[in-house]
């Protein structure tokens, strides 16, 4: 069962949380936060006073009671010592009274100093008091400037990154198989996530447009001419010619009747049928002989004619404007066909499916190669000082560029965030965190003041005596 005190504290904390939520809701509705700089910047988060802060505040209150109790104690000692001295007691009452009096002065002075940080002592409008609530924005700006000058300078960032030796550390870390497996798995997960988020229709449209635009912007004739010229020079086309001759010979052997019938059908109607038949047979035999000789004779004149034709065509593709224009028109006609566009668009689906499947399979060639590459990179980084220096230099340059380019934005984040905090809430939260240590200042002030007063009284008494 909770005690009445615990229930009361818990109730106060809950009321604070509800009040804070209501204030934040109201600020969100109004679209701004009191004290936030800028127009249209939106509300900035305030300090939230939590149950943990309330627990720390109770510790502060206990230390306040201790410091105040010590002040009352030295005051009582001062009263008793003064009474004893006025009653005729000689010797020690003067020393005790001097020490107690100086202790009270020290305690009161430090109480004033500590209290002036968070509020006005005794509610009096004394200048330079309630420093945190009234100087909150200036403190935020000073903090931002301090961070910018001492932590976000190019030399500091460069020296710090250089001292870390990121390249060597990263290499040693990646060289471990377990770490390489982890990076590979995380990369595969990120890759799957990215491919899942992307809409196929958008990517297909982009890929299709990119391929089409690239193909239209580059003239293919000269490139095709150079490639064809090299193929003919190296004799790479001869296998194609051999295949065509073989296929043509086999087709003629298999469809001889069709060839002869076609020849006979093209003869004039007034010629006798036996003459048409003889002519058809003669044409078929000569055609079969020609194809057979081309197939069996690598040095056949017809093959040389093909070589000459291909060489001339390759030259025309590179230098003849008319031929190049015809090739470009043919290219545009092919790219404009819906079938070709469908093939280009569907390429993304095939690639996406292949990548996702490879990323999900731990034993896929993609993941195995990625893992091996990471371990190889790690081993090189761990041992190659030049590579380490290069990577460290890249990191240093990148960090210095970011810091020097966006220093104002980074420091303004600090100052604007502090400016967006509620003054009273900020003061209470800071006091909850450091107030307990500040009460030791009051205690130390009482003790040190008493010792100093005793020393001064002793020296003065000795010199006066």
GROMACS .gro file of C-alpha atoms in nm:
model
  465
    1UNK     CA    1   0.000   0.000   0.000
    2UNK     CA    2   0.126   0.347  -0.087
    3UNK     CA    3   0.167   0.600   0.187
    4UNK     CA    4  -0.026   0.924   0.179
    5UNK     CA    5   0.296   1.113   0.098
    6UNK     CA    6   0.374   0.887  -0.201
    7UNK     CA    7   0.018   0.924  -0.331
    8UNK     CA    8   0.044   1.300  -0.296
    9UNK     CA    9   0.376   1.317  -0.482
   10UNK     CA   10   0.247   1.088  -0.756
   11UNK     CA   11  -0.063   1.306  -0.791
   12UNK     CA   12   0.146   1.620  -0.827
   13UNK     CA   13   0.363   1.455  -1.095
   14UNK     CA   14   0.058   1.341  -1.289
   15UNK     CA   15  -0.090   1.692  -1.272
   16UNK     CA   16   0.239   1.832  -1.403
   17UNK     CA   17   0.240   1.585  -1.692
   18UNK     CA   18  -0.122   1.664  -1.777
   19UNK     CA   19  -0.052   2.035  -1.760
   20UNK     CA   20   0.253   1.997  -1.983
   21UNK     CA   21   0.052   1.797  -2.238
   22UNK     CA   22  -0.226   2.057  -2.236
   23UNK     CA   23   0.026   2.336  -2.291
   24UNK     CA   24   0.189   2.150  -2.578
   25UNK     CA   25  -0.150   2.081  -2.737
   26UNK     CA   26  -0.240   2.448  -2.713
   27UNK     CA   27   0.094   2.546  -2.866
   28UNK     CA   28   0.041   2.305  -3.152
   29UNK     CA   29  -0.304   2.451  -3.219
   30UNK     CA   30  -0.162   2.802  -3.217
   31UNK     CA   31   0.118   2.693  -3.449
   32UNK     CA   32   0.397   2.847  -3.242
   33UNK     CA   33   0.587   2.829  -2.917
   34UNK     CA   34   0.646   3.122  -2.690
   35UNK     CA   35   0.992   3.252  -2.740
   36UNK     CA   36   1.059   3.059  -3.062
   37UNK     CA   37   1.242   3.268  -3.319
   38UNK     CA   38   1.151   3.292  -3.682
   39UNK     CA   39   0.822   3.308  -3.862
   40UNK     CA   40   0.649   2.993  -3.968
   41UNK     CA   41   0.922   2.774  -3.821
   42UNK     CA   42   0.668   2.566  -3.626
   43UNK     CA   43   0.672   2.477  -3.258
   44UNK     CA   44   0.996   2.367  -3.095
   45UNK     CA   45   0.996   2.097  -2.828
   46UNK     CA   46   1.002   2.220  -2.467
   47UNK     CA   47   1.161   2.055  -2.170
   48UNK     CA   48   0.919   1.796  -2.034
   49UNK     CA   49   0.918   1.784  -1.654
   50UNK     CA   50   0.907   1.411  -1.579
   51UNK     CA   51   0.871   1.190  -1.275
   52UNK     CA   52   1.249   1.141  -1.274
   53UNK     CA   53   1.291   1.519  -1.253
   54UNK     CA   54   1.050   1.531  -0.963
   55UNK     CA   55   1.256   1.267  -0.783
   56UNK     CA   56   1.572   1.473  -0.836
   57UNK     CA   57   1.388   1.783  -0.718
   58UNK     CA   58   1.311   1.607  -0.390
   59UNK     CA   59   1.685   1.551  -0.346
   60UNK     CA   60   1.742   1.922  -0.412
   61UNK     CA   61   1.486   2.013  -0.146
   62UNK     CA   62   1.659   1.786   0.105
   63UNK     CA   63   1.993   1.952   0.036
   64UNK     CA   64   1.829   2.295   0.069
   65UNK     CA   65   1.701   2.196   0.412
   66UNK     CA   66   2.051   2.078   0.507
   67UNK     CA   67   2.214   2.402   0.392
   68UNK     CA   68   1.945   2.613   0.560
   69UNK     CA   69   1.975   2.407   0.876
   70UNK     CA   70   2.350   2.472   0.883
   71UNK     CA   71   2.280   2.844   0.846
   72UNK     CA   72   2.038   2.834   1.138
   73UNK     CA   73   2.289   2.634   1.338
   74UNK     CA   74   2.570   2.891   1.297
   75UNK     CA   75   2.319   3.167   1.373
   76UNK     CA   76   2.229   2.990   1.696
   77UNK     CA   77   2.599   2.947   1.774
   78UNK     CA   78   2.652   3.317   1.711
   79UNK     CA   79   2.368   3.410   1.947
   80UNK     CA   80   2.495   3.183   2.222
   81UNK     CA   81   2.857   3.296   2.182
   82UNK     CA   82   2.756   3.662   2.188
   83UNK     CA   83   2.540   3.601   2.497
   84UNK     CA   84   2.828   3.427   2.667
   85UNK     CA   85   3.066   3.709   2.580
   86UNK     CA   86   2.822   3.971   2.707
   87UNK     CA   87   2.780   3.769   3.026
   88UNK     CA   88   3.147   3.818   3.107
   89UNK     CA   89   3.291   3.494   2.977
   90UNK     CA   90   3.635   3.567   2.840
   91UNK     CA   91   3.842   3.388   2.577
   92UNK     CA   92   3.665   3.146   2.352
   93UNK     CA   93   3.323   3.325   2.301
   94UNK     CA   94   3.488   3.592   2.085
   95UNK     CA   95   3.650   3.337   1.856
   96UNK     CA   96   3.329   3.135   1.824
   97UNK     CA   97   3.118   3.444   1.762
   98UNK     CA   98   3.357   3.567   1.491
   99UNK     CA   99   3.357   3.228   1.320
  100UNK     CA  100   2.976   3.200   1.340
  101UNK     CA  101   2.927   3.554   1.214
  102UNK     CA  102   3.152   3.497   0.912
  103UNK     CA  103   2.980   3.163   0.851
  104UNK     CA  104   2.641   3.337   0.837
  105UNK     CA  105   2.774   3.596   0.593
  106UNK     CA  106   2.920   3.324   0.369
  107UNK     CA  107   2.601   3.120   0.385
  108UNK     CA  108   2.378   3.416   0.301
  109UNK     CA  109   2.605   3.530   0.018
  110UNK     CA  110   2.611   3.185  -0.142
  111UNK     CA  111   2.235   3.144  -0.089
  112UNK     CA  112   2.185   3.467  -0.279
  113UNK     CA  113   2.421   3.357  -0.558
  114UNK     CA  114   2.260   3.013  -0.600
  115UNK     CA  115   1.905   3.148  -0.580
  116UNK     CA  116   1.981   3.425  -0.830
  117UNK     CA  117   2.053   3.163  -1.096
  118UNK     CA  118   1.693   3.038  -1.104
  119UNK     CA  119   1.473   3.315  -0.959
  120UNK     CA  120   1.469   3.652  -0.787
  121UNK     CA  121   1.575   3.620  -0.421
  122UNK     CA  122   1.275   3.695  -0.195
  123UNK     CA  123   1.089   3.807  -0.510
  124UNK     CA  124   1.280   4.137  -0.515
  125UNK     CA  125   1.355   4.287  -0.861
  126UNK     CA  126   1.729   4.291  -0.802
  127UNK     CA  127   1.933   4.342  -1.121
  128UNK     CA  128   2.119   4.043  -1.262
  129UNK     CA  129   1.908   3.784  -1.084
  130UNK     CA  130   1.688   3.502  -1.224
  131UNK     CA  131   1.966   3.456  -1.479
  132UNK     CA  132   1.848   3.133  -1.641
  133UNK     CA  133   1.485   3.241  -1.704
  134UNK     CA  134   1.576   3.590  -1.824
  135UNK     CA  135   1.898   3.510  -2.011
  136UNK     CA  136   1.787   3.177  -2.157
  137UNK     CA  137   1.795   3.292  -2.519
  138UNK     CA  138   2.131   3.463  -2.481
  139UNK     CA  139   2.270   3.149  -2.315
  140UNK     CA  140   2.145   2.944  -2.609
  141UNK     CA  141   2.312   3.178  -2.856
  142UNK     CA  142   2.634   3.176  -2.656
  143UNK     CA  143   2.625   2.797  -2.637
  144UNK     CA  144   2.571   2.773  -3.013
  145UNK     CA  145   2.859   3.012  -3.080
  146UNK     CA  146   3.083   2.824  -2.837
  147UNK     CA  147   3.006   2.491  -3.005
  148UNK     CA  148   3.057   2.642  -3.350
  149UNK     CA  149   3.394   2.799  -3.264
  150UNK     CA  150   3.542   2.519  -3.056
  151UNK     CA  151   3.382   2.197  -3.186
  152UNK     CA  152   3.276   2.271  -3.545
  153UNK     CA  153   3.594   2.422  -3.681
  154UNK     CA  154   3.761   2.257  -3.978
  155UNK     CA  155   4.092   2.201  -3.797
  156UNK     CA  156   3.926   2.038  -3.496
  157UNK     CA  157   3.718   1.803  -3.710
  158UNK     CA  158   4.012   1.711  -3.932
  159UNK     CA  159   4.244   1.642  -3.637
  160UNK     CA  160   3.980   1.438  -3.458
  161UNK     CA  161   3.901   1.217  -3.758
  162UNK     CA  162   4.271   1.176  -3.832
  163UNK     CA  163   4.336   1.068  -3.474
  164UNK     CA  164   4.057   0.810  -3.494
  165UNK     CA  165   4.221   0.621  -3.781
  166UNK     CA  166   3.887   0.527  -3.932
  167UNK     CA  167   4.040   0.355  -4.235
  168UNK     CA  168   4.243   0.103  -4.038
  169UNK     CA  169   3.967   0.040  -3.785
  170UNK     CA  170   3.714  -0.015  -4.060
  171UNK     CA  171   3.951  -0.250  -4.240
  172UNK     CA  172   4.014  -0.462  -3.931
  173UNK     CA  173   3.642  -0.472  -3.860
  174UNK     CA  174   3.541  -0.569  -4.213
  175UNK     CA  175   3.810  -0.837  -4.235
  176UNK     CA  176   3.622  -1.039  -3.973
  177UNK     CA  177   3.387  -1.290  -4.144
  178UNK     CA  178   3.110  -1.228  -3.893
  179UNK     CA  179   3.119  -0.855  -3.956
  180UNK     CA  180   3.127  -0.902  -4.333
  181UNK     CA  181   2.824  -1.131  -4.301
  182UNK     CA  182   2.645  -0.868  -4.097
  183UNK     CA  183   2.716  -0.588  -4.345
  184UNK     CA  184   2.610  -0.811  -4.634
  185UNK     CA  185   2.286  -0.906  -4.460
  186UNK     CA  186   2.204  -0.547  -4.366
  187UNK     CA  187   2.282  -0.428  -4.719
  188UNK     CA  188   2.060  -0.699  -4.864
  189UNK     CA  189   1.778  -0.596  -4.632
  190UNK     CA  190   1.818  -0.231  -4.728
  191UNK     CA  191   1.828  -0.324  -5.097
  192UNK     CA  192   1.509  -0.530  -5.068
  193UNK     CA  193   1.342  -0.248  -4.882
  194UNK     CA  194   1.441   0.009  -5.142
  195UNK     CA  195   1.322  -0.209  -5.428
  196UNK     CA  196   0.995  -0.275  -5.245
  197UNK     CA  197   0.928   0.096  -5.190
  198UNK     CA  198   0.993   0.187  -5.553
  199UNK     CA  199   0.688   0.162  -5.777
  200UNK     CA  200   0.747  -0.052  -6.085
  201UNK     CA  201   0.555   0.184  -6.312
  202UNK     CA  202   0.770   0.482  -6.210
  203UNK     CA  203   1.098   0.296  -6.251
  204UNK     CA  204   0.989   0.144  -6.582
  205UNK     CA  205   0.899   0.487  -6.714
  206UNK     CA  206   1.233   0.632  -6.603
  207UNK     CA  207   1.432   0.339  -6.742
  208UNK     CA  208   1.242   0.344  -7.070
  209UNK     CA  209   1.286   0.717  -7.110
  210UNK     CA  210   1.656   0.700  -7.021
  211UNK     CA  211   1.729   0.420  -7.267
  212UNK     CA  212   1.526   0.581  -7.544
  213UNK     CA  213   1.680   0.925  -7.487
  214UNK     CA  214   2.029   0.780  -7.478
  215UNK     CA  215   1.971   0.580  -7.795
  216UNK     CA  216   1.825   0.880  -7.977
  217UNK     CA  217   2.105   1.114  -7.870
  218UNK     CA  218   2.385   0.888  -7.997
  219UNK     CA  219   2.434   0.822  -8.369
  220UNK     CA  220   2.474   0.447  -8.414
  221UNK     CA  221   2.595   0.443  -8.777
  222UNK     CA  222   2.966   0.517  -8.721
  223UNK     CA  223   2.984   0.278  -8.430
  224UNK     CA  224   2.818   0.001  -8.626
  225UNK     CA  225   3.052   0.074  -8.918
  226UNK     CA  226   3.364   0.044  -8.702
  227UNK     CA  227   3.236  -0.275  -8.544
  228UNK     CA  228   3.147  -0.428  -8.883
  229UNK     CA  229   3.486  -0.328  -9.024
  230UNK     CA  230   3.666  -0.500  -8.739
  231UNK     CA  231   3.448  -0.810  -8.772
  232UNK     CA  232   3.525  -0.839  -9.145
  233UNK     CA  233   3.896  -0.773  -9.088
  234UNK     CA  234   3.915  -1.046  -8.823
  235UNK     CA  235   3.708  -1.284  -9.037
  236UNK     CA  236   3.439  -1.313  -8.775
  237UNK     CA  237   3.165  -1.299  -9.040
  238UNK     CA  238   3.284  -1.614  -9.213
  239UNK     CA  239   3.111  -1.843  -8.970
  240UNK     CA  240   2.787  -1.663  -9.043
  241UNK     CA  241   2.844  -1.704  -9.416
  242UNK     CA  242   2.927  -2.072  -9.364
  243UNK     CA  243   2.607  -2.119  -9.166
  244UNK     CA  244   2.398  -1.943  -9.430
  245UNK     CA  245   2.550  -2.155  -9.708
  246UNK     CA  246   2.489  -2.477  -9.518
  247UNK     CA  247   2.132  -2.381  -9.439
  248UNK     CA  248   2.068  -2.269  -9.797
  249UNK     CA  249   2.208  -2.595  -9.939
  250UNK     CA  250   1.998  -2.807  -9.704
  251UNK     CA  251   1.689  -2.605  -9.783
  252UNK     CA  252   1.741  -2.639 -10.158
  253UNK     CA  253   1.788  -3.014 -10.126
  254UNK     CA  254   1.472  -3.045  -9.918
  255UNK     CA  255   1.256  -2.809 -10.127
  256UNK     CA  256   1.382  -2.877 -10.481
  257UNK     CA  257   1.031  -2.934 -10.618
  258UNK     CA  258   0.916  -2.602 -10.477
  259UNK     CA  259   1.200  -2.419 -10.646
  260UNK     CA  260   1.136  -2.582 -10.982
  261UNK     CA  261   0.762  -2.519 -10.959
  262UNK     CA  262   0.830  -2.153 -10.882
  263UNK     CA  263   1.053  -2.122 -11.189
  264UNK     CA  264   0.797  -2.299 -11.409
  265UNK     CA  265   0.518  -2.082 -11.275
  266UNK     CA  266   0.702  -1.768 -11.380
  267UNK     CA  267   0.746  -1.881 -11.743
  268UNK     CA  268   0.532  -1.722 -12.021
  269UNK     CA  269   0.206  -1.897 -12.100
  270UNK     CA  270   0.290  -1.958 -12.463
  271UNK     CA  271   0.599  -2.178 -12.390
  272UNK     CA  272   0.553  -2.555 -12.390
  273UNK     CA  273   0.530  -2.721 -12.052
  274UNK     CA  274   0.823  -2.960 -12.115
  275UNK     CA  275   1.040  -2.657 -12.193
  276UNK     CA  276   0.933  -2.490 -11.866
  277UNK     CA  277   1.015  -2.809 -11.681
  278UNK     CA  278   1.359  -2.835 -11.838
  279UNK     CA  279   1.432  -2.472 -11.762
  280UNK     CA  280   1.317  -2.519 -11.398
  281UNK     CA  281   1.538  -2.823 -11.353
  282UNK     CA  282   1.834  -2.640 -11.507
  283UNK     CA  283   1.791  -2.336 -11.285
  284UNK     CA  284   1.757  -2.553 -10.974
  285UNK     CA  285   2.071  -2.754 -11.056
  286UNK     CA  286   2.276  -2.439 -11.123
  287UNK     CA  287   2.152  -2.279 -10.803
  288UNK     CA  288   2.230  -2.594 -10.603
  289UNK     CA  289   2.576  -2.614 -10.763
  290UNK     CA  290   2.645  -2.250 -10.681
  291UNK     CA  291   2.543  -2.287 -10.318
  292UNK     CA  292   2.737  -2.612 -10.284
  293UNK     CA  293   3.053  -2.451 -10.422
  294UNK     CA  294   3.012  -2.157 -10.186
  295UNK     CA  295   2.974  -2.398  -9.897
  296UNK     CA  296   3.275  -2.611  -9.988
  297UNK     CA  297   3.514  -2.346 -10.127
  298UNK     CA  298   3.641  -2.087  -9.870
  299UNK     CA  299   3.796  -1.888 -10.154
  300UNK     CA  300   3.484  -1.880 -10.369
  301UNK     CA  301   3.447  -1.554 -10.566
  302UNK     CA  302   3.102  -1.499 -10.417
  303UNK     CA  303   3.252  -1.502 -10.067
  304UNK     CA  304   3.498  -1.237 -10.179
  305UNK     CA  305   3.209  -1.031 -10.311
  306UNK     CA  306   3.041  -1.058  -9.972
  307UNK     CA  307   3.362  -0.938  -9.804
  308UNK     CA  308   3.382  -0.646 -10.047
  309UNK     CA  309   3.018  -0.557  -9.989
  310UNK     CA  310   3.056  -0.566  -9.613
  311UNK     CA  311   3.370  -0.353  -9.623
  312UNK     CA  312   3.198  -0.098  -9.846
  313UNK     CA  313   2.893  -0.098  -9.621
  314UNK     CA  314   3.111  -0.048  -9.311
  315UNK     CA  315   3.280   0.247  -9.480
  316UNK     CA  316   2.945   0.396  -9.583
  317UNK     CA  317   2.817   0.363  -9.224
  318UNK     CA  318   3.110   0.571  -9.107
  319UNK     CA  319   3.135   0.833  -9.379
  320UNK     CA  320   2.835   0.833  -9.615
  321UNK     CA  321   2.572   1.086  -9.496
  322UNK     CA  322   2.287   0.917  -9.683
  323UNK     CA  323   2.360   0.574  -9.536
  324UNK     CA  324   2.398   0.716  -9.187
  325UNK     CA  325   2.068   0.904  -9.221
  326UNK     CA  326   1.891   0.586  -9.329
  327UNK     CA  327   2.031   0.399  -9.029
  328UNK     CA  328   1.911   0.674  -8.795
  329UNK     CA  329   1.562   0.661  -8.944
  330UNK     CA  330   1.560   0.284  -8.904
  331UNK     CA  331   1.674   0.323  -8.543
  332UNK     CA  332   1.394   0.572  -8.469
  333UNK     CA  333   1.138   0.344  -8.631
  334UNK     CA  334   1.253   0.050  -8.421
  335UNK     CA  335   1.257   0.249  -8.096
  336UNK     CA  336   0.913   0.389  -8.169
  337UNK     CA  337   0.750   0.051  -8.197
  338UNK     CA  338   0.533  -0.044  -7.900
  339UNK     CA  339   0.687  -0.391  -7.883
  340UNK     CA  340   1.034  -0.245  -7.829
  341UNK     CA  341   0.908  -0.004  -7.562
  342UNK     CA  342   0.736  -0.291  -7.383
  343UNK     CA  343   1.059  -0.490  -7.386
  344UNK     CA  344   1.253  -0.193  -7.243
  345UNK     CA  345   0.992  -0.134  -6.973
  346UNK     CA  346   0.971  -0.502  -6.878
  347UNK     CA  347   1.349  -0.518  -6.835
  348UNK     CA  348   1.316  -0.349  -6.494
  349UNK     CA  349   1.074  -0.615  -6.369
  350UNK     CA  350   1.316  -0.889  -6.465
  351UNK     CA  351   1.611  -0.710  -6.306
  352UNK     CA  352   1.412  -0.633  -5.989
  353UNK     CA  353   1.299  -0.993  -5.948
  354UNK     CA  354   1.652  -1.119  -6.005
  355UNK     CA  355   1.803  -0.877  -5.751
  356UNK     CA  356   1.542  -0.946  -5.481
  357UNK     CA  357   1.582  -1.321  -5.525
  358UNK     CA  358   1.960  -1.293  -5.502
  359UNK     CA  359   1.940  -1.063  -5.199
  360UNK     CA  360   1.713  -1.303  -5.008
  361UNK     CA  361   1.929  -1.609  -5.077
  362UNK     CA  362   2.225  -1.624  -4.840
  363UNK     CA  363   2.411  -1.854  -5.079
  364UNK     CA  364   2.340  -1.653  -5.393
  365UNK     CA  365   2.629  -1.547  -5.611
  366UNK     CA  366   2.546  -1.182  -5.544
  367UNK     CA  367   2.574  -1.211  -5.165
  368UNK     CA  368   2.878  -1.440  -5.180
  369UNK     CA  369   3.060  -1.199  -5.408
  370UNK     CA  370   2.957  -0.902  -5.194
  371UNK     CA  371   3.083  -1.078  -4.881
  372UNK     CA  372   3.412  -1.172  -5.047
  373UNK     CA  373   3.457  -0.817  -5.175
  374UNK     CA  374   3.395  -0.671  -4.828
  375UNK     CA  375   3.647  -0.906  -4.666
  376UNK     CA  376   3.901  -0.832  -4.938
  377UNK     CA  377   3.846  -0.459  -4.893
  378UNK     CA  378   3.882  -0.498  -4.517
  379UNK     CA  379   4.209  -0.688  -4.553
  380UNK     CA  380   4.349  -0.422  -4.785
  381UNK     CA  381   4.239  -0.140  -4.557
  382UNK     CA  382   4.391  -0.310  -4.255
  383UNK     CA  383   4.734  -0.346  -4.418
  384UNK     CA  384   4.763  -0.080  -4.689
  385UNK     CA  385   4.864   0.250  -4.532
  386UNK     CA  386   4.819   0.442  -4.858
  387UNK     CA  387   4.460   0.321  -4.888
  388UNK     CA  388   4.399   0.407  -4.523
  389UNK     CA  389   4.534   0.757  -4.576
  390UNK     CA  390   4.320   0.800  -4.887
  391UNK     CA  391   4.000   0.691  -4.708
  392UNK     CA  392   4.080   0.906  -4.404
  393UNK     CA  393   4.144   1.200  -4.634
  394UNK     CA  394   3.807   1.154  -4.803
  395UNK     CA  395   3.632   1.137  -4.468
  396UNK     CA  396   3.816   1.442  -4.338
  397UNK     CA  397   3.737   1.644  -4.648
  398UNK     CA  398   3.371   1.541  -4.640
  399UNK     CA  399   3.334   1.619  -4.269
  400UNK     CA  400   3.512   1.954  -4.300
  401UNK     CA  401   3.295   2.046  -4.597
  402UNK     CA  402   2.974   1.962  -4.409
  403UNK     CA  403   3.085   2.145  -4.095
  404UNK     CA  404   3.212   2.457  -4.269
  405UNK     CA  405   2.915   2.475  -4.505
  406UNK     CA  406   2.640   2.408  -4.253
  407UNK     CA  407   2.797   2.543  -3.933
  408UNK     CA  408   2.541   2.822  -3.909
  409UNK     CA  409   2.251   2.580  -3.948
  410UNK     CA  410   2.396   2.343  -3.686
  411UNK     CA  411   2.458   2.615  -3.429
  412UNK     CA  412   2.121   2.776  -3.499
  413UNK     CA  413   1.964   2.442  -3.411
  414UNK     CA  414   2.105   2.481  -3.060
  415UNK     CA  415   2.009   2.846  -3.015
  416UNK     CA  416   1.661   2.805  -3.166
  417UNK     CA  417   1.591   2.493  -2.962
  418UNK     CA  418   1.691   2.668  -2.639
  419UNK     CA  419   1.485   2.973  -2.739
  420UNK     CA  420   1.183   2.749  -2.787
  421UNK     CA  421   1.195   2.617  -2.430
  422UNK     CA  422   0.961   2.759  -2.171
  423UNK     CA  423   1.166   2.975  -1.932
  424UNK     CA  424   1.011   2.856  -1.604
  425UNK     CA  425   1.007   2.492  -1.716
  426UNK     CA  426   1.371   2.517  -1.822
  427UNK     CA  427   1.472   2.674  -1.492
  428UNK     CA  428   1.295   2.402  -1.293
  429UNK     CA  429   1.449   2.122  -1.497
  430UNK     CA  430   1.803   2.261  -1.476
  431UNK     CA  431   1.764   2.315  -1.102
  432UNK     CA  432   1.645   1.956  -1.062
  433UNK     CA  433   1.962   1.831  -1.232
  434UNK     CA  434   2.231   2.055  -1.079
  435UNK     CA  435   2.054   2.210  -0.779
  436UNK     CA  436   2.175   1.943  -0.537
  437UNK     CA  437   2.539   2.016  -0.619
  438UNK     CA  438   2.474   2.389  -0.593
  439UNK     CA  439   2.350   2.345  -0.235
  440UNK     CA  440   2.695   2.216  -0.147
  441UNK     CA  441   2.818   2.562  -0.245
  442UNK     CA  442   2.602   2.705   0.033
  443UNK     CA  443   2.735   2.447   0.279
  444UNK     CA  444   3.095   2.508   0.171
  445UNK     CA  445   3.037   2.884   0.191
  446UNK     CA  446   2.919   2.847   0.551
  447UNK     CA  447   3.218   2.634   0.651
  448UNK     CA  448   3.479   2.836   0.459
  449UNK     CA  449   3.328   3.162   0.583
  450UNK     CA  450   3.344   3.043   0.943
  451UNK     CA  451   3.707   2.933   0.905
  452UNK     CA  452   3.800   3.260   0.735
  453UNK     CA  453   3.626   3.461   1.006
  454UNK     CA  454   3.801   3.265   1.277
  455UNK     CA  455   4.138   3.318   1.108
  456UNK     CA  456   4.081   3.691   1.061
  457UNK     CA  457   3.964   3.734   1.421
  458UNK     CA  458   4.258   3.537   1.551
  459UNK     CA  459   4.512   3.740   1.352
  460UNK     CA  460   4.344   4.068   1.444
  461UNK     CA  461   4.324   3.971   1.812
  462UNK     CA  462   4.686   3.864   1.815
  463UNK     CA  463   4.805   4.182   1.646
  464UNK     CA  464   4.584   4.397   1.864
  465UNK     CA  465   4.698   4.217   2.177
   0.00000   0.00000   0.00000
